Coordinates of C-alpha atoms in Angstrom, one line a residue:
M242 CA 63.3 -51.6 -21.8
D243 CA 62.9 -55.0 -20.3
L244 CA 65.1 -57.9 -21.7
S245 CA 65.2 -59.8 -18.4
D246 CA 65.0 -63.6 -18.0
N247 CA 66.3 -64.6 -21.4
V248 CA 69.6 -66.3 -22.1
I249 CA 71.5 -63.5 -23.7
Y250 CA 75.3 -64.0 -24.0
G251 CA 78.1 -61.6 -24.6
E252 CA 78.9 -58.0 -23.5
I253 CA 76.8 -54.9 -23.5
P254 CA 77.7 -52.8 -26.5
E255 CA 78.8 -49.3 -25.6
E256 CA 76.3 -47.9 -28.1
L257 CA 73.5 -48.9 -25.6
T258 CA 74.5 -45.9 -23.5
S259 CA 73.5 -43.5 -26.4
L260 CA 69.9 -44.2 -25.4
V261 CA 70.0 -41.1 -23.3
G262 CA 66.3 -40.8 -23.0
L263 CA 65.7 -44.3 -21.6
Q264 CA 64.1 -44.3 -18.1
S265 CA 64.2 -48.0 -17.3
L266 CA 66.7 -50.7 -18.3
N267 CA 66.3 -54.3 -17.1
L268 CA 68.9 -56.9 -18.2
S269 CA 68.6 -59.2 -15.2
K270 CA 68.7 -63.0 -15.3
N271 CA 70.7 -63.4 -18.4
L272 CA 74.3 -64.6 -19.1
L273 CA 75.8 -61.2 -19.9
A274 CA 79.5 -61.0 -19.1
G275 CA 82.3 -58.5 -19.4
R276 CA 82.3 -55.0 -17.9
I277 CA 79.4 -52.6 -17.5
P278 CA 79.9 -49.9 -20.1
S279 CA 82.2 -47.2 -18.7
N280 CA 79.9 -44.4 -19.9
I281 CA 76.7 -45.8 -18.4
G282 CA 76.4 -42.5 -16.6
D283 CA 75.5 -40.8 -20.0
M284 CA 72.0 -42.4 -19.6
K285 CA 71.2 -39.6 -17.2
W286 CA 67.4 -40.0 -17.2
L287 CA 67.5 -43.6 -15.9
E288 CA 65.2 -44.1 -13.0
S289 CA 65.5 -47.9 -12.8
M290 CA 68.5 -50.1 -13.7
D291 CA 68.6 -53.9 -13.0
F292 CA 71.7 -55.9 -14.0
S293 CA 71.3 -58.6 -11.4
M294 CA 72.0 -62.3 -11.9
N295 CA 74.5 -62.0 -14.7
Q296 CA 78.2 -62.5 -15.0
F297 CA 79.4 -58.9 -15.1
S298 CA 83.0 -58.4 -13.9
G299 CA 85.3 -55.5 -13.1
E300 CA 84.4 -52.4 -11.1
I301 CA 81.2 -50.4 -11.1
P302 CA 81.9 -47.6 -13.5
P303 CA 82.6 -44.3 -11.8
S304 CA 80.2 -42.6 -14.2
T305 CA 77.3 -44.2 -12.3
V306 CA 77.4 -41.3 -9.9
R307 CA 75.9 -39.2 -12.6
L308 CA 72.7 -41.3 -12.6
T309 CA 71.0 -38.9 -10.2
F310 CA 67.4 -39.9 -11.0
L311 CA 67.9 -43.5 -10.0
S312 CA 65.2 -44.7 -7.6
H313 CA 65.8 -48.5 -8.3
L314 CA 69.2 -50.2 -8.7
N315 CA 70.1 -53.9 -8.5
L316 CA 73.6 -55.1 -9.3
S317 CA 73.5 -58.2 -7.1
Y318 CA 74.9 -61.6 -7.9
N319 CA 77.5 -60.8 -10.5
N320 CA 81.3 -60.9 -10.4
L321 CA 81.8 -57.2 -9.7
T322 CA 84.8 -56.2 -7.7
G323 CA 86.3 -53.1 -6.0
Q324 CA 84.9 -50.1 -4.2
I325 CA 81.3 -48.9 -4.8
P326 CA 81.7 -45.4 -6.3
K327 CA 81.0 -42.7 -3.7
S328 CA 77.9 -40.5 -4.2
T329 CA 74.9 -39.6 -2.2
Q330 CA 72.8 -41.5 -4.7
L331 CA 74.6 -44.9 -4.7
Q332 CA 75.1 -44.9 -0.9
S333 CA 71.3 -44.4 -0.4
F334 CA 70.5 -47.9 -1.7
D335 CA 70.1 -50.9 0.5
E336 CA 73.1 -53.3 0.6
S337 CA 71.0 -56.0 -0.9
C338 CA 71.4 -54.2 -4.2
F339 CA 75.1 -55.1 -4.2
I340 CA 75.4 -58.5 -2.6
G341 CA 76.7 -61.5 -4.4
N342 CA 79.8 -59.6 -5.6
E343 CA 83.3 -58.9 -4.3
L344 CA 82.5 -55.3 -3.6
C345 CA 83.4 -53.1 -0.7
G346 CA 82.5 -49.7 0.8
A347 CA 79.2 -48.1 1.8
P348 CA 76.4 -49.2 1.8
L349 CA 78.1 -52.6 2.4
K350 CA 79.6 -53.3 5.8
K351 CA 82.7 -54.6 4.2
N352 CA 85.5 -52.0 4.3
C353 CA 87.9 -51.6 1.4
S354 CA 91.7 -52.0 1.7
A355 CA 94.0 -49.1 1.8
N356 CA 93.9 -48.5 -1.9
G357 CA 90.2 -49.1 -2.0
V358 CA 90.3 -52.2 -4.1
I359 CA 89.6 -55.9 -3.5
P360 CA 91.9 -58.0 -5.7
P361 CA 89.7 -59.3 -8.4
P362 CA 89.2 -63.1 -8.8
A363 CA 90.1 -64.8 -12.0
V364 CA 87.1 -64.5 -14.2
E365 CA 86.6 -66.8 -17.1
Q366 CA 85.5 -65.1 -20.3
H367 CA 82.2 -66.4 -21.6
R368 CA 82.4 -68.4 -24.8
G369 CA 79.0 -67.3 -25.9
Y370 CA 77.4 -65.3 -28.7
H371 CA 74.9 -62.5 -28.8
L372 CA 71.3 -63.7 -29.0
L373 CA 70.6 -62.4 -32.5
E374 CA 72.3 -63.1 -35.8
D375 CA 75.6 -61.8 -34.5
G376 CA 76.9 -59.0 -32.3
L377 CA 76.5 -56.5 -35.2
I378 CA 72.8 -57.1 -35.4
L379 CA 72.3 -56.5 -31.7
L380 CA 74.5 -53.5 -32.1
F381 CA 72.5 -52.3 -35.1
S382 CA 69.3 -52.6 -33.1
F383 CA 70.7 -50.3 -30.4
Q384 CA 72.0 -47.9 -33.1
I385 CA 68.6 -47.6 -34.7
V386 CA 66.9 -46.9 -31.4
A387 CA 69.6 -44.3 -30.6
I388 CA 68.7 -42.5 -33.9
F389 CA 65.0 -42.8 -33.0
A390 CA 65.7 -41.3 -29.6
M391 CA 66.2 -37.9 -31.2
A392 CA 62.5 -38.0 -32.2
T393 CA 59.9 -36.2 -30.1
N394 CA 57.7 -39.2 -29.2
F395 CA 60.3 -41.3 -27.6
Q396 CA 57.9 -43.3 -25.4
L397 CA 56.0 -44.5 -28.5
L398 CA 59.2 -45.5 -30.2
C399 CA 60.3 -47.5 -27.2
L400 CA 57.0 -49.4 -27.4
I401 CA 57.5 -50.2 -31.1
F402 CA 61.0 -51.4 -30.4
S403 CA 60.0 -53.5 -27.4
I404 CA 57.4 -55.2 -29.5
A405 CA 60.0 -56.0 -32.1
L406 CA 62.4 -57.3 -29.5
S407 CA 59.7 -59.5 -28.0
V408 CA 59.3 -61.2 -31.3
L409 CA 63.1 -61.7 -31.6
L410 CA 63.3 -63.1 -28.1
R411 CA 60.6 -65.8 -28.6
P412 CA 61.9 -69.3 -27.8
N413 CA 62.3 -69.8 -31.6
F414 CA 65.3 -67.5 -31.5
A415 CA 66.6 -68.4 -28.0
T416 CA 69.9 -70.1 -27.4
G417 CA 70.3 -73.8 -27.0
S418 CA 68.9 -73.7 -23.5
S419 CA 66.3 -76.3 -24.2
I420 CA 69.1 -78.9 -24.0
G421 CA 70.6 -79.9 -20.7
V422 CA 72.9 -82.7 -19.5
C423 CA 72.6 -85.0 -16.6
Y424 CA 75.4 -84.9 -14.1
G425 CA 75.7 -88.4 -12.7
M426 CA 78.2 -89.2 -10.0
V427 CA 78.3 -93.0 -9.8
A428 CA 82.0 -93.1 -10.3
N429 CA 85.2 -92.8 -8.3
D430 CA 87.3 -90.9 -10.8
L431 CA 85.3 -87.8 -11.8
P432 CA 86.7 -84.3 -11.7
P433 CA 85.6 -82.1 -8.8
P434 CA 82.2 -80.3 -9.2
R435 CA 83.8 -76.9 -9.8
E436 CA 85.7 -78.2 -12.8
V437 CA 82.5 -79.9 -14.0
I438 CA 80.6 -76.6 -13.9
D439 CA 83.4 -75.0 -15.9
M440 CA 82.9 -77.7 -18.5
Y441 CA 79.2 -77.0 -18.7
K442 CA 79.9 -73.3 -19.2
S443 CA 82.7 -73.8 -21.8
N444 CA 80.5 -76.1 -23.8
Q445 CA 77.5 -73.7 -23.6
I446 CA 75.4 -76.2 -21.7
G447 CA 72.8 -74.1 -19.9
R448 CA 70.9 -76.7 -17.9
M449 CA 71.9 -79.5 -15.6
R450 CA 70.2 -82.4 -13.8
L451 CA 71.5 -83.4 -10.4
Y452 CA 70.2 -86.7 -9.0
D453 CA 70.5 -85.6 -5.4
P454 CA 71.2 -82.3 -3.7
N455 CA 75.0 -82.6 -3.6
P456 CA 76.2 -79.6 -1.5
E457 CA 79.6 -79.4 -3.3
A458 CA 77.9 -79.2 -6.7
L459 CA 75.3 -76.7 -5.5
E460 CA 78.1 -74.5 -4.2
A461 CA 79.9 -74.7 -7.5
L462 CA 76.7 -73.6 -9.3
H463 CA 76.8 -70.3 -7.5
N464 CA 76.3 -67.4 -10.1
S465 CA 77.0 -69.9 -12.9
G466 CA 73.9 -69.0 -14.9
I467 CA 73.1 -72.7 -15.2
E468 CA 69.6 -73.8 -14.4
V469 CA 69.5 -77.0 -12.4
L470 CA 67.0 -79.8 -11.8
V471 CA 67.7 -81.2 -8.3
G472 CA 66.6 -84.6 -7.3
V473 CA 65.1 -86.1 -4.2
R474 CA 66.4 -89.5 -3.4
N475 CA 63.9 -92.4 -3.6
E476 CA 64.9 -93.5 -0.2
D477 CA 63.8 -90.1 1.2
L478 CA 60.3 -90.2 -0.2
Q479 CA 58.5 -91.9 2.7
Q480 CA 59.8 -89.4 5.3
L481 CA 58.9 -86.4 3.1
A482 CA 55.5 -87.8 2.4
D483 CA 54.7 -88.5 6.0
S484 CA 56.1 -85.3 7.5
Y485 CA 55.5 -81.7 6.4
S486 CA 58.3 -80.6 8.8
A487 CA 60.7 -83.0 7.1
A488 CA 59.8 -81.3 3.8
E489 CA 60.4 -77.9 5.3
N490 CA 63.7 -79.1 6.6
W491 CA 64.7 -80.5 3.2
V492 CA 63.9 -77.2 1.5
A493 CA 65.7 -75.2 4.3
T494 CA 68.8 -77.4 3.9
Y495 CA 69.1 -77.9 0.1
I496 CA 67.2 -75.0 -1.5
T497 CA 66.9 -71.9 0.6
P498 CA 70.7 -71.4 1.4
Y499 CA 71.5 -71.4 -2.3
L500 CA 68.9 -68.9 -3.4
P501 CA 69.1 -66.8 -5.5
Q502 CA 72.7 -67.5 -6.6
V503 CA 71.6 -71.0 -7.9
H504 CA 68.8 -71.1 -10.5
F505 CA 66.6 -74.0 -9.5
R506 CA 64.3 -75.1 -12.3
Y507 CA 62.5 -78.1 -10.9
I508 CA 62.7 -80.3 -7.8
V509 CA 62.5 -83.9 -9.1
V510 CA 60.8 -86.0 -6.4
G511 CA 61.9 -89.5 -7.1
N512 CA 63.4 -91.1 -10.2
E513 CA 61.6 -94.0 -11.9
V514 CA 59.8 -95.1 -8.8
S515 CA 58.5 -98.6 -9.5
P516 CA 54.9 -99.7 -8.9
G517 CA 54.5 -100.9 -5.3
N518 CA 54.8 -99.5 -1.8
S519 CA 57.2 -96.6 -2.7
A520 CA 55.0 -95.3 -5.5
R521 CA 52.3 -94.2 -3.0
Y522 CA 54.7 -91.8 -1.4
V523 CA 55.5 -89.8 -4.5
L524 CA 52.5 -87.5 -4.7
P525 CA 52.3 -86.6 -1.0
A526 CA 56.0 -85.9 -1.0
M527 CA 55.6 -83.6 -4.0
Q528 CA 52.7 -81.8 -2.3
N529 CA 54.6 -81.3 1.0
L530 CA 57.7 -80.0 -0.8
Q531 CA 55.7 -77.7 -3.1
N532 CA 54.0 -76.2 0.0
A533 CA 57.3 -75.9 1.8
L534 CA 58.8 -73.8 -1.0
S535 CA 58.4 -70.1 -0.3
S536 CA 58.9 -69.3 -4.0
G537 CA 56.2 -70.3 -6.5
D538 CA 58.8 -70.0 -9.2
I539 CA 60.2 -73.4 -8.4
K540 CA 58.0 -76.3 -9.3
V541 CA 58.1 -79.9 -8.1
S542 CA 57.6 -82.9 -10.4
T543 CA 58.8 -86.5 -10.6
S544 CA 60.7 -88.5 -13.2
I545 CA 59.1 -91.6 -14.7
A546 CA 60.2 -94.3 -17.1
T547 CA 58.2 -94.9 -20.2
S548 CA 57.4 -98.4 -18.8
V549 CA 54.6 -96.7 -16.9
L550 CA 52.7 -96.9 -20.2
G551 CA 50.6 -100.0 -20.7
V552 CA 50.0 -99.0 -24.4
S553 CA 52.5 -96.9 -26.4
Y554 CA 51.7 -97.8 -30.0
P555 CA 50.3 -96.1 -32.0
P556 CA 51.2 -92.9 -30.1
S557 CA 47.6 -91.7 -30.0
A558 CA 46.7 -94.9 -28.0
G559 CA 49.2 -94.1 -25.2
A560 CA 47.8 -94.9 -21.8
F561 CA 49.1 -95.6 -18.3
S562 CA 49.2 -99.3 -17.4
Q563 CA 46.9 -101.0 -14.9
D564 CA 49.8 -101.3 -12.5
T565 CA 50.6 -97.5 -12.6
I566 CA 47.3 -95.8 -13.3
E567 CA 46.3 -95.7 -9.6
Y568 CA 49.2 -93.3 -8.7
M569 CA 50.0 -91.8 -12.1
V570 CA 46.6 -90.2 -12.7
P571 CA 46.6 -88.3 -9.4
I572 CA 50.2 -87.2 -10.1
A573 CA 49.3 -86.0 -13.6
Q574 CA 46.3 -84.1 -12.4
Y575 CA 48.3 -82.4 -9.6
L576 CA 50.9 -81.3 -12.1
N577 CA 48.2 -80.0 -14.3
N578 CA 46.8 -77.9 -11.4
I579 CA 50.1 -76.4 -10.4
G580 CA 51.4 -75.8 -13.9
A581 CA 54.3 -78.1 -13.7
P582 CA 55.6 -80.6 -16.3
L583 CA 55.9 -84.3 -16.1
L584 CA 59.5 -85.5 -16.4
A585 CA 60.2 -88.7 -18.4
N586 CA 63.3 -90.8 -19.2
V587 CA 62.9 -91.5 -22.9
Y588 CA 65.3 -94.1 -24.5
P589 CA 64.8 -95.1 -28.1
Y590 CA 68.0 -97.2 -27.6
F591 CA 66.2 -99.6 -25.2
A592 CA 63.1 -99.7 -27.5
Y593 CA 65.3 -100.6 -30.4
I594 CA 67.3 -103.4 -28.7
G595 CA 64.1 -104.8 -27.3
D596 CA 62.6 -105.1 -30.8
P597 CA 65.2 -104.7 -33.6
I598 CA 63.0 -106.5 -36.1
D599 CA 60.1 -104.1 -36.0
I600 CA 62.2 -101.0 -35.2
S601 CA 64.9 -99.9 -37.6
L602 CA 68.2 -98.4 -36.4
P603 CA 67.8 -95.2 -38.6
Y604 CA 64.4 -94.6 -37.1
A605 CA 65.8 -94.8 -33.6
L606 CA 68.8 -92.6 -34.5
F607 CA 66.8 -89.7 -36.1
A608 CA 68.3 -90.8 -39.4
S609 CA 65.3 -92.1 -41.3
E610 CA 64.7 -90.3 -44.6
T611 CA 61.1 -91.3 -44.8
V612 CA 58.0 -91.4 -42.7
V613 CA 57.9 -94.6 -40.7
V614 CA 54.7 -94.3 -38.6
T615 CA 51.4 -92.7 -39.6
D616 CA 48.9 -92.3 -36.8
G617 CA 45.7 -90.7 -38.0
G618 CA 46.8 -87.5 -39.7
L619 CA 50.2 -87.4 -37.9
S620 CA 53.5 -88.6 -39.4
Y621 CA 56.6 -89.8 -37.5
D622 CA 60.1 -90.2 -38.9
N623 CA 61.8 -90.8 -35.5
L624 CA 61.2 -93.0 -32.5
F625 CA 61.8 -90.2 -30.0
D626 CA 58.8 -88.2 -31.0
T627 CA 56.6 -91.4 -31.1
M628 CA 57.5 -92.1 -27.5
V629 CA 57.0 -88.6 -26.3
D630 CA 53.6 -88.3 -28.0
A631 CA 52.5 -91.6 -26.4
L632 CA 53.1 -89.9 -23.1
Y633 CA 51.1 -86.8 -24.2
A634 CA 48.2 -89.1 -25.1
A635 CA 48.3 -90.8 -21.7
L636 CA 48.3 -87.5 -20.0
E637 CA 45.3 -86.4 -22.0
K638 CA 43.4 -89.6 -21.0
A639 CA 44.4 -89.0 -17.4
G640 CA 42.7 -85.5 -17.4
A641 CA 45.9 -83.6 -17.6
P642 CA 46.0 -82.1 -21.1
Q643 CA 48.0 -79.0 -20.1
V644 CA 51.0 -80.9 -18.7
Q645 CA 54.2 -80.6 -20.8
V646 CA 56.6 -83.5 -21.1
V647 CA 60.2 -82.7 -20.2
V648 CA 62.6 -85.4 -21.3
S649 CA 64.7 -85.8 -18.1
E650 CA 67.0 -88.4 -19.6
T651 CA 67.8 -89.7 -23.1
G652 CA 71.0 -90.7 -24.9
W653 CA 72.8 -93.5 -26.6
P654 CA 75.7 -95.6 -25.2
S655 CA 79.0 -95.6 -26.9
D656 CA 80.1 -99.1 -25.9
G657 CA 79.1 -102.3 -24.1
N658 CA 76.7 -104.0 -26.6
G659 CA 78.4 -104.8 -29.8
E660 CA 78.0 -102.9 -33.0
V661 CA 74.9 -101.1 -31.8
T662 CA 76.7 -99.2 -29.1
T663 CA 79.5 -97.4 -30.9
P664 CA 80.8 -93.8 -30.6
E665 CA 79.6 -93.2 -34.1
N666 CA 76.0 -94.2 -33.3
A667 CA 76.1 -92.3 -30.0
Q668 CA 77.3 -89.2 -31.9
I669 CA 74.6 -89.6 -34.6
Y670 CA 71.8 -89.9 -32.0
N671 CA 72.8 -87.1 -29.7
S672 CA 73.8 -84.7 -32.5
N673 CA 70.5 -85.3 -34.3
L674 CA 68.6 -85.0 -31.1
I675 CA 70.1 -81.6 -30.3
S676 CA 69.3 -80.4 -33.8
H677 CA 65.8 -81.7 -33.5
V678 CA 65.2 -80.1 -30.1
L679 CA 66.7 -76.8 -31.2
S680 CA 64.6 -76.7 -34.3
S681 CA 61.6 -75.9 -32.0
C682 CA 59.4 -78.0 -34.3
G683 CA 58.1 -80.0 -31.3
T684 CA 56.4 -83.3 -31.8
P685 CA 53.6 -84.1 -34.3
R686 CA 51.1 -84.1 -31.4
R687 CA 52.5 -80.9 -29.9
P688 CA 54.0 -79.0 -32.8
G689 CA 55.8 -75.7 -32.3
N690 CA 56.9 -76.4 -28.7
S691 CA 60.5 -77.3 -28.2
T692 CA 60.8 -80.4 -26.0
E693 CA 63.0 -79.5 -23.0
T694 CA 65.5 -82.4 -23.0
Y695 CA 68.4 -83.6 -20.9
L696 CA 71.1 -85.8 -22.3
F697 CA 72.4 -88.7 -20.2
A698 CA 75.1 -88.3 -19.2
M699 CA 78.0 -85.9 -18.8
F700 CA 80.5 -88.7 -17.9
N701 CA 81.1 -92.4 -18.3
E702 CA 80.5 -93.6 -14.8
N703 CA 82.7 -96.6 -13.8
M704 CA 80.7 -97.7 -10.8
K705 CA 77.2 -97.9 -12.3
P706 CA 75.8 -101.4 -11.6
G707 CA 74.2 -103.7 -14.2
A708 CA 75.3 -104.6 -17.8
A709 CA 78.6 -103.2 -19.2
V710 CA 76.6 -100.8 -21.3
E711 CA 75.6 -98.8 -18.2
Q712 CA 79.1 -97.5 -17.8
H713 CA 79.3 -96.0 -21.3
W714 CA 76.6 -93.3 -21.6
G715 CA 78.9 -90.3 -21.1
L716 CA 79.7 -87.4 -23.5
F717 CA 83.1 -87.1 -21.7
Y718 CA 85.6 -89.3 -20.1
P719 CA 86.5 -88.6 -16.5
N720 CA 89.7 -86.9 -17.8
K721 CA 87.4 -84.3 -19.4
S722 CA 88.2 -85.4 -23.0
Q723 CA 85.3 -86.0 -25.4
V724 CA 84.1 -89.6 -26.0
Y725 CA 83.1 -88.3 -29.5
P726 CA 82.7 -84.9 -31.0
I727 CA 79.5 -83.2 -29.9
N728 CA 78.5 -79.5 -29.9
F729 CA 75.8 -77.5 -28.1
P730 CA 75.3 -74.7 -30.7
I731 CA 73.7 -71.4 -29.9
K732 CA 70.7 -71.1 -32.1
R733 CA 71.1 -68.2 -34.5
L734 CA 68.5 -66.2 -36.3
K735 CA 67.8 -68.3 -39.4
H736 CA 66.9 -65.7 -42.0
K737 CA 68.8 -62.4 -42.0
T738 CA 66.3 -61.0 -44.6
W739 CA 63.5 -61.6 -42.0
F740 CA 65.4 -59.4 -39.5
Q741 CA 66.0 -56.7 -42.2
K742 CA 62.2 -56.7 -42.9
L743 CA 61.5 -56.3 -39.2
M744 CA 63.9 -53.3 -39.1
Q745 CA 62.2 -51.8 -42.1
W746 CA 58.8 -52.2 -40.3
I747 CA 60.2 -50.4 -37.3
I748 CA 61.4 -47.5 -39.4
Q749 CA 58.2 -47.2 -41.3
S750 CA 56.2 -47.3 -38.1
A751 CA 58.4 -44.6 -36.6
Q752 CA 58.0 -42.4 -39.7
S753 CA 54.2 -42.8 -39.6
A754 CA 54.1 -42.1 -35.9
F755 CA 56.3 -39.0 -36.0
G756 CA 55.3 -37.6 -39.5
K757 CA 59.0 -36.8 -40.1
H758 CA 62.2 -38.4 -41.4
I759 CA 63.9 -40.4 -38.6
Y760 CA 67.3 -38.9 -39.2
G761 CA 66.4 -35.4 -38.1
H762 CA 63.8 -32.9 -37.2
N763 CA 62.0 -30.7 -39.7

């Protein structure tokens, strides 16, 4: 059973261990917390178990010594503590299977204290939810499979159940991980990074954008489960473009030491680089950094302003301007080739204040009750989608139709420009944006694909230069109180009846496959 690399919250239900015939269990790269079930050893036929890169705490259950068929084990990068249970089986694994925890004893070189225990660190309980409708549904799923496990053709049943879970785990049913928040630091009164990371976790914010590779922030991100976009400063672009060794050194300094405890999503090479001399360094810097990365899982990109478009209305006419086309087209095509997205800072606020006569405030705030723009057969009721689709049209014209747009900044200021910038308007925009993104409806030009989006910003930043409004984009004050109420909800399964029908299908499939009633043998 492979449920790895999702964003599943909560604790493992004890009922999972009733799947005594299971041979492989992979729950890695999730946000699971709490203790590993004490009776995990009941799953005596397990040959492979991977719980790495979660937030499990407490000791490794002593019952694991009964897993005598294990040939693959990975418990690395959790919050596990204490002595590794002694058995010939567990001590035969490499120490890399246990690193990233506060564990001691063989096969680790770290000896245990006299009582065999390392004092456990304080572990914050996760304020998350199970991925499905609620914990009972996830529990119900495991109970059904436990019943099925009594049937003779267990492998076929696992296949049926895996197909069902793969449907449930599509992005449409994932948590609110499509939403991140930018962590700007242009201030002299912000809380330390470790407290900021705790704020992200307690508010269920699963992604972060950092504008530079701040070492203290990267250290605080260790084993947090938060995915991070890390930026390359504009002033570093020329050196990284001119020297591959400089790119190797950058990766060796800011990326490699933090792997795999920190989940890097993208490296953002430059932010809103203006047309001119600096723009020509963006692509070669991206290429050098991508080549310097030993892991193909981390992609490079760059973050642009929507001002790179010469035409943005109607959305289908979107095209890069004459000033930017020379460097944007090669960048777009490179991203298309490596399978990376284009990051864009999309601000309906600035579009509105630049043209308040032709753009209505409800249209900018996701509050319009009617279609405002019709472009061919596509209808738009919010400005955000219009701006994103203009970027998609420009990418298509540039020969990069496969490139996804990631909105690397968006938001609404809460003060600094009269009645337009109020906490009420900021709350309306950001709350409606979150709901829109989590609906997974996408944009009219790219329907069905949730637009990965990062709100700007986590805090009001008192040292940002420019107009007064620049210091009032935060969701929180530096004292960690909210500027206005905002939630990052976990998406829940919308229709319980849909889930029930899926369970009925599983039961019917099992009955058909086995030719017997699932509750017992004939």
